[in-house]
């Protein structure tokens, strides 16, 4: 491999924009494929009226450009700092997908043509980062369940003392 135009990083070799990035199972994707994380701001009105249709529209927009979804989750609806297209709030979605290295510009172009997506941010991730996020989510869910069980046990103990 020539030294000009190639960069050695901790997790992957990059040569003229073509990468071998690990996929979610830890195997190497084919050259030219990457794992991406996206945060999408969705028009809250369309999401409230037809959530499944909104998600289907977003999935189709990405898949139409060659993306393979790993995960797409509803995050929360939040008030915006400033209005976007007359909207003061948006539904936030977070997702992970695999796609070719040239997919971002194609998705951005397609997103501008849809009324559902208000804004989006796409960043390149590797499989290890996604796995770390999954582990963190599982631990958070486990801690929340433990807190709920403890609160329920405390309520039961209070109820028993009152009797």
Short mmCIF file of N, CA and C in Angstrom, two decimals:
data_model
loop_
_atom_site.label_atom_id
_atom_site.label_comp_id
_atom_site.label_asym_id
_atom_site.label_seq_id
_atom_site.Cartn_x
_atom_site.Cartn_y
_atom_site.Cartn_z
N UNK A 1 0.85 -1.16 0.00
CA UNK A 1 0.00 0.00 0.00
C UNK A 1 0.90 1.24 0.00
N UNK A 2 0.65 2.19 -0.87
CA UNK A 2 1.49 3.38 -0.91
C UNK A 2 1.26 4.26 0.32
N UNK A 3 2.30 5.01 0.70
CA UNK A 3 2.19 5.91 1.84
C UNK A 3 1.39 7.16 1.50
N UNK A 4 1.44 7.60 0.26
CA UNK A 4 0.73 8.81 -0.13
C UNK A 4 -0.76 8.49 -0.23
N UNK A 5 -1.56 9.25 0.49
CA UNK A 5 -3.01 9.08 0.42
C UNK A 5 -3.55 8.05 1.39
N UNK A 6 -2.71 7.43 2.20
CA UNK A 6 -3.23 6.47 3.16
C UNK A 6 -2.94 6.97 4.57
N UNK A 7 -3.83 6.63 5.46
CA UNK A 7 -3.70 7.04 6.85
C UNK A 7 -3.95 5.83 7.72
N UNK A 8 -3.11 5.62 8.71
CA UNK A 8 -3.33 4.52 9.65
C UNK A 8 -3.95 5.12 10.91
N UNK A 9 -5.13 4.66 11.26
CA UNK A 9 -5.77 5.10 12.49
C UNK A 9 -5.87 3.92 13.43
N UNK A 10 -6.35 4.15 14.61
CA UNK A 10 -6.37 3.09 15.61
C UNK A 10 -7.25 1.91 15.18
N UNK A 11 -8.41 2.18 14.60
CA UNK A 11 -9.38 1.13 14.32
C UNK A 11 -9.46 0.69 12.86
N UNK A 12 -8.88 1.45 11.95
CA UNK A 12 -9.06 1.07 10.55
C UNK A 12 -8.02 1.76 9.68
N UNK A 13 -7.82 1.22 8.50
CA UNK A 13 -6.98 1.85 7.50
C UNK A 13 -7.89 2.63 6.56
N UNK A 14 -7.51 3.83 6.22
CA UNK A 14 -8.27 4.64 5.28
C UNK A 14 -7.38 4.94 4.09
N UNK A 15 -7.84 4.58 2.91
CA UNK A 15 -7.08 4.85 1.70
C UNK A 15 -8.02 5.53 0.73
N UNK A 16 -7.79 6.80 0.48
CA UNK A 16 -8.60 7.57 -0.46
C UNK A 16 -10.10 7.42 -0.19
N UNK A 17 -10.49 7.42 1.09
CA UNK A 17 -11.89 7.40 1.46
C UNK A 17 -12.53 6.02 1.50
N UNK A 18 -11.81 4.98 1.13
CA UNK A 18 -12.38 3.64 1.19
C UNK A 18 -11.93 2.99 2.49
N UNK A 19 -12.86 2.42 3.24
CA UNK A 19 -12.54 1.94 4.58
C UNK A 19 -12.94 0.48 4.75
N UNK A 20 -12.27 -0.15 5.67
CA UNK A 20 -12.70 -1.44 6.16
C UNK A 20 -13.07 -1.21 7.62
N UNK A 21 -14.35 -0.98 7.85
CA UNK A 21 -14.83 -0.70 9.20
C UNK A 21 -15.51 -1.95 9.73
N UNK A 22 -15.37 -2.23 11.02
CA UNK A 22 -16.03 -3.41 11.56
C UNK A 22 -17.54 -3.22 11.55
N UNK A 23 -18.25 -4.30 11.25
CA UNK A 23 -19.70 -4.20 11.35
C UNK A 23 -20.10 -4.58 12.77
N UNK A 24 -21.37 -4.67 13.03
CA UNK A 24 -21.85 -4.87 14.39
C UNK A 24 -21.42 -6.22 14.96
N UNK A 25 -21.30 -7.24 14.14
CA UNK A 25 -20.89 -8.54 14.63
C UNK A 25 -19.38 -8.65 14.77
N UNK A 26 -18.63 -7.62 14.43
CA UNK A 26 -17.19 -7.63 14.59
C UNK A 26 -16.44 -8.09 13.36
N UNK A 27 -17.14 -8.54 12.33
CA UNK A 27 -16.47 -8.91 11.09
C UNK A 27 -16.23 -7.64 10.30
N UNK A 28 -15.34 -7.68 9.34
CA UNK A 28 -15.09 -6.49 8.53
C UNK A 28 -16.13 -6.35 7.44
N UNK A 29 -16.66 -5.15 7.28
CA UNK A 29 -17.54 -4.86 6.16
C UNK A 29 -16.72 -4.89 4.88
N UNK A 30 -17.39 -4.96 3.76
CA UNK A 30 -16.66 -4.88 2.51
C UNK A 30 -16.06 -3.48 2.38
N UNK A 31 -15.01 -3.38 1.62
CA UNK A 31 -14.36 -2.09 1.46
C UNK A 31 -15.36 -1.09 0.88
N UNK A 32 -15.39 0.10 1.45
CA UNK A 32 -16.32 1.12 0.98
C UNK A 32 -17.59 1.20 1.80
N UNK A 33 -17.78 0.33 2.79
CA UNK A 33 -18.95 0.36 3.65
C UNK A 33 -18.55 0.91 5.02
N UNK A 34 -19.46 1.66 5.63
CA UNK A 34 -19.22 2.23 6.95
C UNK A 34 -20.47 2.04 7.80
N UNK A 35 -20.29 2.15 9.10
CA UNK A 35 -21.40 2.19 10.03
C UNK A 35 -21.60 3.65 10.42
N UNK A 36 -22.84 4.12 10.35
CA UNK A 36 -23.16 5.51 10.63
C UNK A 36 -24.18 5.61 11.76
N UNK A 37 -24.12 6.72 12.47
CA UNK A 37 -25.13 7.06 13.47
C UNK A 37 -25.84 8.30 12.95
N UNK A 38 -27.15 8.32 13.07
CA UNK A 38 -27.91 9.48 12.61
C UNK A 38 -28.89 9.93 13.69
N UNK A 39 -29.00 11.23 13.84
CA UNK A 39 -30.02 11.84 14.68
C UNK A 39 -30.93 12.62 13.73
N UNK A 40 -32.21 12.32 13.79
CA UNK A 40 -33.17 12.91 12.85
C UNK A 40 -34.22 13.68 13.64
N UNK A 41 -34.47 14.91 13.24
CA UNK A 41 -35.55 15.71 13.81
C UNK A 41 -36.74 15.61 12.86
N UNK A 42 -37.85 15.13 13.40
CA UNK A 42 -39.03 14.85 12.60
C UNK A 42 -40.13 15.84 12.96
N UNK A 43 -40.91 16.23 11.97
CA UNK A 43 -42.07 17.09 12.17
C UNK A 43 -43.00 16.40 13.17
N UNK A 44 -43.25 17.00 14.34
CA UNK A 44 -44.04 16.31 15.36
C UNK A 44 -45.49 16.07 14.95
N UNK A 45 -46.05 16.94 14.12
CA UNK A 45 -47.43 16.75 13.67
C UNK A 45 -47.58 15.49 12.85
N UNK A 46 -46.69 15.28 11.90
CA UNK A 46 -46.78 14.07 11.08
C UNK A 46 -46.48 12.82 11.91
N UNK A 47 -45.59 12.95 12.89
CA UNK A 47 -45.28 11.80 13.74
C UNK A 47 -46.46 11.43 14.64
N UNK A 48 -47.16 12.43 15.15
CA UNK A 48 -48.32 12.15 16.01
C UNK A 48 -49.47 11.56 15.21
N UNK A 49 -49.69 12.08 14.01
CA UNK A 49 -50.82 11.61 13.19
C UNK A 49 -50.60 10.21 12.65
N UNK A 50 -49.39 9.91 12.20
CA UNK A 50 -49.11 8.62 11.58
C UNK A 50 -47.66 8.23 11.86
N UNK A 51 -47.40 7.76 13.08
CA UNK A 51 -46.03 7.45 13.49
C UNK A 51 -45.42 6.35 12.61
N UNK A 52 -46.16 5.28 12.40
CA UNK A 52 -45.64 4.16 11.60
C UNK A 52 -45.34 4.60 10.16
N UNK A 53 -46.22 5.41 9.60
CA UNK A 53 -45.99 5.93 8.25
C UNK A 53 -44.78 6.83 8.17
N UNK A 54 -44.58 7.65 9.21
CA UNK A 54 -43.42 8.53 9.27
C UNK A 54 -42.13 7.72 9.31
N UNK A 55 -42.10 6.70 10.15
CA UNK A 55 -40.91 5.84 10.26
C UNK A 55 -40.68 5.12 8.94
N UNK A 56 -41.75 4.64 8.31
CA UNK A 56 -41.61 3.96 7.02
C UNK A 56 -41.04 4.90 5.96
N UNK A 57 -41.47 6.16 5.97
CA UNK A 57 -40.95 7.14 5.01
C UNK A 57 -39.46 7.37 5.22
N UNK A 58 -39.04 7.49 6.48
CA UNK A 58 -37.62 7.71 6.79
C UNK A 58 -36.80 6.49 6.39
N UNK A 59 -37.28 5.31 6.76
CA UNK A 59 -36.56 4.08 6.39
C UNK A 59 -36.41 3.97 4.87
N UNK A 60 -37.49 4.25 4.16
CA UNK A 60 -37.46 4.16 2.70
C UNK A 60 -36.49 5.17 2.10
N UNK A 61 -36.43 6.38 2.67
CA UNK A 61 -35.52 7.40 2.15
C UNK A 61 -34.07 6.94 2.28
N UNK A 62 -33.73 6.34 3.40
CA UNK A 62 -32.36 5.87 3.61
C UNK A 62 -32.07 4.61 2.79
N UNK A 63 -33.01 3.66 2.83
CA UNK A 63 -32.80 2.41 2.10
C UNK A 63 -32.76 2.63 0.60
N UNK A 64 -33.47 3.64 0.11
CA UNK A 64 -33.45 3.96 -1.31
C UNK A 64 -32.08 4.39 -1.80
N UNK A 65 -31.23 4.82 -0.89
CA UNK A 65 -29.87 5.23 -1.25
C UNK A 65 -28.83 4.17 -0.89
N UNK A 66 -29.28 3.00 -0.43
CA UNK A 66 -28.36 1.90 -0.17
C UNK A 66 -28.05 1.64 1.29
N UNK A 67 -28.76 2.28 2.21
CA UNK A 67 -28.52 2.06 3.64
C UNK A 67 -29.17 0.76 4.08
N UNK A 68 -28.52 0.09 5.03
CA UNK A 68 -29.08 -1.10 5.67
C UNK A 68 -29.24 -0.75 7.14
N UNK A 69 -30.49 -0.62 7.60
CA UNK A 69 -30.74 -0.22 8.98
C UNK A 69 -30.31 -1.28 9.96
N UNK A 70 -29.67 -0.86 11.02
CA UNK A 70 -29.34 -1.72 12.15
C UNK A 70 -30.39 -1.49 13.23
N UNK A 71 -30.67 -0.22 13.47
CA UNK A 71 -31.60 0.15 14.53
C UNK A 71 -32.09 1.57 14.28
N UNK A 72 -33.36 1.82 14.58
CA UNK A 72 -33.92 3.17 14.53
C UNK A 72 -34.89 3.29 15.70
N UNK A 73 -34.57 4.18 16.65
CA UNK A 73 -35.36 4.31 17.88
C UNK A 73 -35.91 5.71 18.04
N UNK A 74 -37.08 5.77 18.66
CA UNK A 74 -37.67 7.05 19.06
C UNK A 74 -36.93 7.51 20.31
N UNK A 75 -36.46 8.75 20.29
CA UNK A 75 -35.74 9.28 21.43
C UNK A 75 -36.72 10.05 22.31
N UNK A 76 -37.14 11.23 21.88
CA UNK A 76 -38.12 12.00 22.63
C UNK A 76 -38.56 13.20 21.80
N UNK A 77 -39.67 13.81 22.21
CA UNK A 77 -40.09 15.06 21.58
C UNK A 77 -39.61 16.19 22.47
N UNK A 78 -38.95 17.17 21.84
CA UNK A 78 -38.38 18.28 22.61
C UNK A 78 -38.70 19.61 21.95
N UNK A 79 -38.67 20.65 22.77
CA UNK A 79 -38.83 22.01 22.28
C UNK A 79 -37.52 22.41 21.60
N UNK A 80 -37.64 23.07 20.47
CA UNK A 80 -36.46 23.52 19.73
C UNK A 80 -35.96 24.86 20.26
N UNK A 81 -34.68 25.10 20.13
CA UNK A 81 -34.09 26.37 20.54
C UNK A 81 -34.60 27.50 19.67
N UNK A 82 -34.78 27.21 18.40
CA UNK A 82 -35.31 28.20 17.46
C UNK A 82 -36.24 27.47 16.50
N UNK A 83 -37.24 28.16 15.96
CA UNK A 83 -38.19 27.50 15.06
C UNK A 83 -37.51 27.01 13.77
N UNK A 84 -37.94 25.85 13.33
CA UNK A 84 -37.50 25.29 12.05
C UNK A 84 -38.75 25.06 11.22
N UNK A 85 -38.83 25.72 10.09
CA UNK A 85 -39.99 25.61 9.20
C UNK A 85 -41.29 25.86 9.95
N UNK A 86 -41.27 26.82 10.87
CA UNK A 86 -42.47 27.17 11.62
C UNK A 86 -42.77 26.26 12.80
N UNK A 87 -41.99 25.24 13.01
CA UNK A 87 -42.21 24.30 14.12
C UNK A 87 -41.37 24.71 15.32
N UNK A 88 -41.95 24.62 16.52
CA UNK A 88 -41.21 24.96 17.74
C UNK A 88 -40.79 23.73 18.53
N UNK A 89 -41.20 22.55 18.08
CA UNK A 89 -40.77 21.30 18.71
C UNK A 89 -40.53 20.27 17.62
N UNK A 90 -39.82 19.21 17.99
CA UNK A 90 -39.53 18.14 17.03
C UNK A 90 -39.42 16.82 17.77
N UNK A 91 -39.73 15.75 17.06
CA UNK A 91 -39.51 14.41 17.57
C UNK A 91 -38.12 13.99 17.16
N UNK A 92 -37.31 13.58 18.12
CA UNK A 92 -35.94 13.15 17.85
C UNK A 92 -35.91 11.64 17.69
N UNK A 93 -35.27 11.19 16.62
CA UNK A 93 -35.03 9.77 16.39
C UNK A 93 -33.52 9.56 16.34
N UNK A 94 -33.05 8.42 16.82
CA UNK A 94 -31.64 8.09 16.71
C UNK A 94 -31.55 6.71 16.08
N UNK A 95 -30.64 6.57 15.13
CA UNK A 95 -30.53 5.32 14.41
C UNK A 95 -29.11 5.01 14.00
N UNK A 96 -28.90 3.75 13.66
CA UNK A 96 -27.61 3.26 13.18
C UNK A 96 -27.86 2.49 11.89
N UNK A 97 -26.99 2.69 10.91
CA UNK A 97 -27.13 1.98 9.65
C UNK A 97 -25.77 1.78 9.01
N UNK A 98 -25.69 0.79 8.13
CA UNK A 98 -24.50 0.55 7.32
C UNK A 98 -24.78 1.08 5.93
N UNK A 99 -23.74 1.61 5.29
CA UNK A 99 -23.92 2.12 3.94
C UNK A 99 -22.59 2.42 3.29
N UNK A 100 -22.61 2.61 1.97
CA UNK A 100 -21.38 2.95 1.26
C UNK A 100 -20.88 4.33 1.69
N UNK A 101 -19.62 4.58 1.42
CA UNK A 101 -19.00 5.83 1.89
C UNK A 101 -19.58 7.07 1.23
N UNK A 102 -20.22 6.95 0.10
CA UNK A 102 -20.78 8.13 -0.58
C UNK A 102 -22.27 8.34 -0.28
N UNK A 103 -22.79 7.66 0.72
CA UNK A 103 -24.23 7.67 0.97
C UNK A 103 -24.72 8.97 1.62
N UNK A 104 -23.87 9.65 2.37
CA UNK A 104 -24.33 10.81 3.14
C UNK A 104 -24.89 11.91 2.25
N UNK A 105 -24.19 12.26 1.20
CA UNK A 105 -24.69 13.33 0.32
C UNK A 105 -26.00 12.92 -0.35
N UNK A 106 -26.12 11.65 -0.69
CA UNK A 106 -27.37 11.17 -1.32
C UNK A 106 -28.54 11.26 -0.34
N UNK A 107 -28.30 10.84 0.90
CA UNK A 107 -29.36 10.89 1.91
C UNK A 107 -29.74 12.34 2.22
N UNK A 108 -28.75 13.21 2.33
CA UNK A 108 -29.05 14.62 2.61
C UNK A 108 -29.90 15.23 1.50
N UNK A 109 -29.60 14.89 0.26
CA UNK A 109 -30.40 15.39 -0.86
C UNK A 109 -31.83 14.88 -0.77
N UNK A 110 -31.98 13.59 -0.50
CA UNK A 110 -33.31 13.02 -0.41
C UNK A 110 -34.09 13.58 0.78
N UNK A 111 -33.40 13.84 1.89
CA UNK A 111 -34.07 14.37 3.09
C UNK A 111 -34.62 15.77 2.83
N UNK A 112 -33.94 16.55 2.01
CA UNK A 112 -34.44 17.89 1.69
C UNK A 112 -35.74 17.82 0.89
N UNK A 113 -35.98 16.72 0.22
CA UNK A 113 -37.17 16.57 -0.62
C UNK A 113 -38.39 16.05 0.15
N UNK A 114 -38.19 15.63 1.38
CA UNK A 114 -39.30 15.10 2.16
C UNK A 114 -39.75 16.12 3.20
N UNK A 115 -41.04 16.14 3.49
CA UNK A 115 -41.58 17.06 4.50
C UNK A 115 -41.44 16.50 5.91
N UNK A 116 -41.15 15.22 6.03
CA UNK A 116 -41.10 14.57 7.33
C UNK A 116 -39.83 14.95 8.09
N UNK A 117 -38.68 14.91 7.43
CA UNK A 117 -37.39 15.17 8.08
C UNK A 117 -37.14 16.68 8.10
N UNK A 118 -37.05 17.24 9.31
CA UNK A 118 -36.77 18.67 9.45
C UNK A 118 -35.26 18.94 9.42
N UNK A 119 -34.51 18.15 10.15
CA UNK A 119 -33.04 18.25 10.18
C UNK A 119 -32.50 16.85 10.47
N UNK A 120 -31.24 16.66 10.11
CA UNK A 120 -30.59 15.39 10.45
C UNK A 120 -29.09 15.62 10.58
N UNK A 121 -28.47 14.76 11.35
CA UNK A 121 -27.03 14.76 11.51
C UNK A 121 -26.57 13.33 11.35
N UNK A 122 -25.61 13.11 10.48
CA UNK A 122 -25.08 11.77 10.25
C UNK A 122 -23.59 11.80 10.54
N UNK A 123 -23.14 10.88 11.40
CA UNK A 123 -21.71 10.79 11.69
C UNK A 123 -21.26 9.34 11.51
N UNK A 124 -20.01 9.17 11.12
CA UNK A 124 -19.45 7.84 10.94
C UNK A 124 -19.11 7.25 12.30
N UNK A 125 -19.46 6.02 12.51
CA UNK A 125 -19.16 5.28 13.74
C UNK A 125 -18.53 3.96 13.35
N UNK A 126 -17.89 3.33 14.31
CA UNK A 126 -17.45 1.97 14.06
C UNK A 126 -18.32 1.03 14.89
N UNK A 127 -18.22 -0.24 14.62
CA UNK A 127 -19.05 -1.23 15.31
C UNK A 127 -18.82 -1.25 16.80
N UNK A 128 -17.60 -0.97 17.24
CA UNK A 128 -17.30 -0.98 18.67
C UNK A 128 -18.05 0.13 19.39
N UNK A 129 -18.16 1.28 18.78
CA UNK A 129 -18.89 2.39 19.40
C UNK A 129 -20.36 2.02 19.55
N UNK A 130 -20.94 1.39 18.53
CA UNK A 130 -22.34 0.99 18.60
C UNK A 130 -22.53 -0.05 19.70
N UNK A 131 -21.63 -1.02 19.80
CA UNK A 131 -21.73 -2.04 20.85
C UNK A 131 -21.65 -1.40 22.23
N UNK A 132 -20.75 -0.43 22.41
CA UNK A 132 -20.62 0.26 23.69
C UNK A 132 -21.93 0.97 24.05
N UNK A 133 -22.57 1.58 23.08
CA UNK A 133 -23.84 2.26 23.31
C UNK A 133 -24.92 1.26 23.70
N UNK A 134 -24.95 0.11 23.03
CA UNK A 134 -25.94 -0.93 23.37
C UNK A 134 -25.74 -1.43 24.79
N UNK A 135 -24.48 -1.64 25.19
CA UNK A 135 -24.18 -2.10 26.55
C UNK A 135 -24.62 -1.05 27.56
N UNK A 136 -24.33 0.22 27.26
CA UNK A 136 -24.72 1.31 28.16
C UNK A 136 -26.24 1.38 28.30
N UNK A 137 -26.97 1.22 27.21
CA UNK A 137 -28.43 1.24 27.27
C UNK A 137 -28.96 0.09 28.12
N UNK A 138 -28.37 -1.09 27.95
CA UNK A 138 -28.80 -2.25 28.72
C UNK A 138 -28.56 -2.02 30.21
N UNK A 139 -27.41 -1.47 30.55
CA UNK A 139 -27.11 -1.18 31.96
C UNK A 139 -28.06 -0.14 32.52
N UNK A 140 -28.37 0.89 31.74
CA UNK A 140 -29.30 1.93 32.20
C UNK A 140 -30.68 1.34 32.43
N UNK A 141 -31.12 0.49 31.54
CA UNK A 141 -32.43 -0.15 31.69
C UNK A 141 -32.43 -1.05 32.92
N UNK A 142 -31.33 -1.75 33.15
CA UNK A 142 -31.23 -2.63 34.32
C UNK A 142 -31.26 -1.80 35.61
N UNK A 143 -30.54 -0.68 35.63
CA UNK A 143 -30.55 0.19 36.82
C UNK A 143 -31.94 0.76 37.06
N UNK A 144 -32.63 1.16 36.00
CA UNK A 144 -33.98 1.70 36.15
C UNK A 144 -34.93 0.64 36.70
N UNK A 145 -34.80 -0.58 36.22
CA UNK A 145 -35.65 -1.67 36.71
C UNK A 145 -35.35 -1.96 38.18
N UNK A 146 -34.08 -1.91 38.56
CA UNK A 146 -33.70 -2.13 39.96
C UNK A 146 -34.28 -1.04 40.85
N UNK A 147 -34.17 0.22 40.40
CA UNK A 147 -34.74 1.33 41.18
C UNK A 147 -36.25 1.17 41.33
N UNK A 148 -36.91 0.74 40.28
CA UNK A 148 -38.36 0.55 40.33
C UNK A 148 -38.73 -0.56 41.30
N UNK A 149 -37.98 -1.67 41.28
CA UNK A 149 -38.24 -2.77 42.22
C UNK A 149 -38.03 -2.31 43.66
N UNK A 150 -36.95 -1.54 43.90
CA UNK A 150 -36.68 -1.03 45.25
C UNK A 150 -37.77 -0.08 45.71
N UNK A 151 -38.24 0.79 44.83
CA UNK A 151 -39.31 1.72 45.18
C UNK A 151 -40.60 0.96 45.49
N UNK A 152 -40.88 -0.07 44.72
CA UNK A 152 -42.07 -0.89 44.96
C UNK A 152 -41.96 -1.61 46.29
N UNK A 153 -40.77 -2.14 46.59
CA UNK A 153 -40.55 -2.83 47.86
C UNK A 153 -40.71 -1.85 49.02
N UNK A 154 -40.20 -0.63 48.87
CA UNK A 154 -40.35 0.39 49.92
C UNK A 154 -41.82 0.75 50.13
N UNK A 155 -42.58 0.86 49.03
CA UNK A 155 -44.01 1.15 49.15
C UNK A 155 -44.73 0.01 49.87
N UNK A 156 -44.36 -1.23 49.55
CA UNK A 156 -44.98 -2.38 50.22
C UNK A 156 -44.63 -2.38 51.70
N UNK A 157 -43.38 -2.07 52.04
CA UNK A 157 -42.96 -2.03 53.45
C UNK A 157 -43.71 -0.94 54.20
N UNK A 158 -43.90 0.23 53.60
CA UNK A 158 -44.66 1.31 54.22
C UNK A 158 -46.10 0.89 54.44
N UNK A 159 -46.65 0.23 53.43
CA UNK A 159 -48.03 -0.23 53.53
C UNK A 159 -48.17 -1.25 54.65
N UNK A 160 -47.20 -2.15 54.79
CA UNK A 160 -47.24 -3.16 55.86
C UNK A 160 -47.14 -2.51 57.23
N UNK A 161 -46.32 -1.46 57.37
CA UNK A 161 -46.18 -0.77 58.66
C UNK A 161 -47.46 -0.06 59.05
N UNK A 162 -48.19 0.45 58.06
CA UNK A 162 -49.44 1.14 58.35
C UNK A 162 -50.50 0.19 58.84
N UNK A 163 -50.43 -1.07 58.42
CA UNK A 163 -51.44 -2.06 58.83
C UNK A 163 -51.15 -2.51 60.21
#
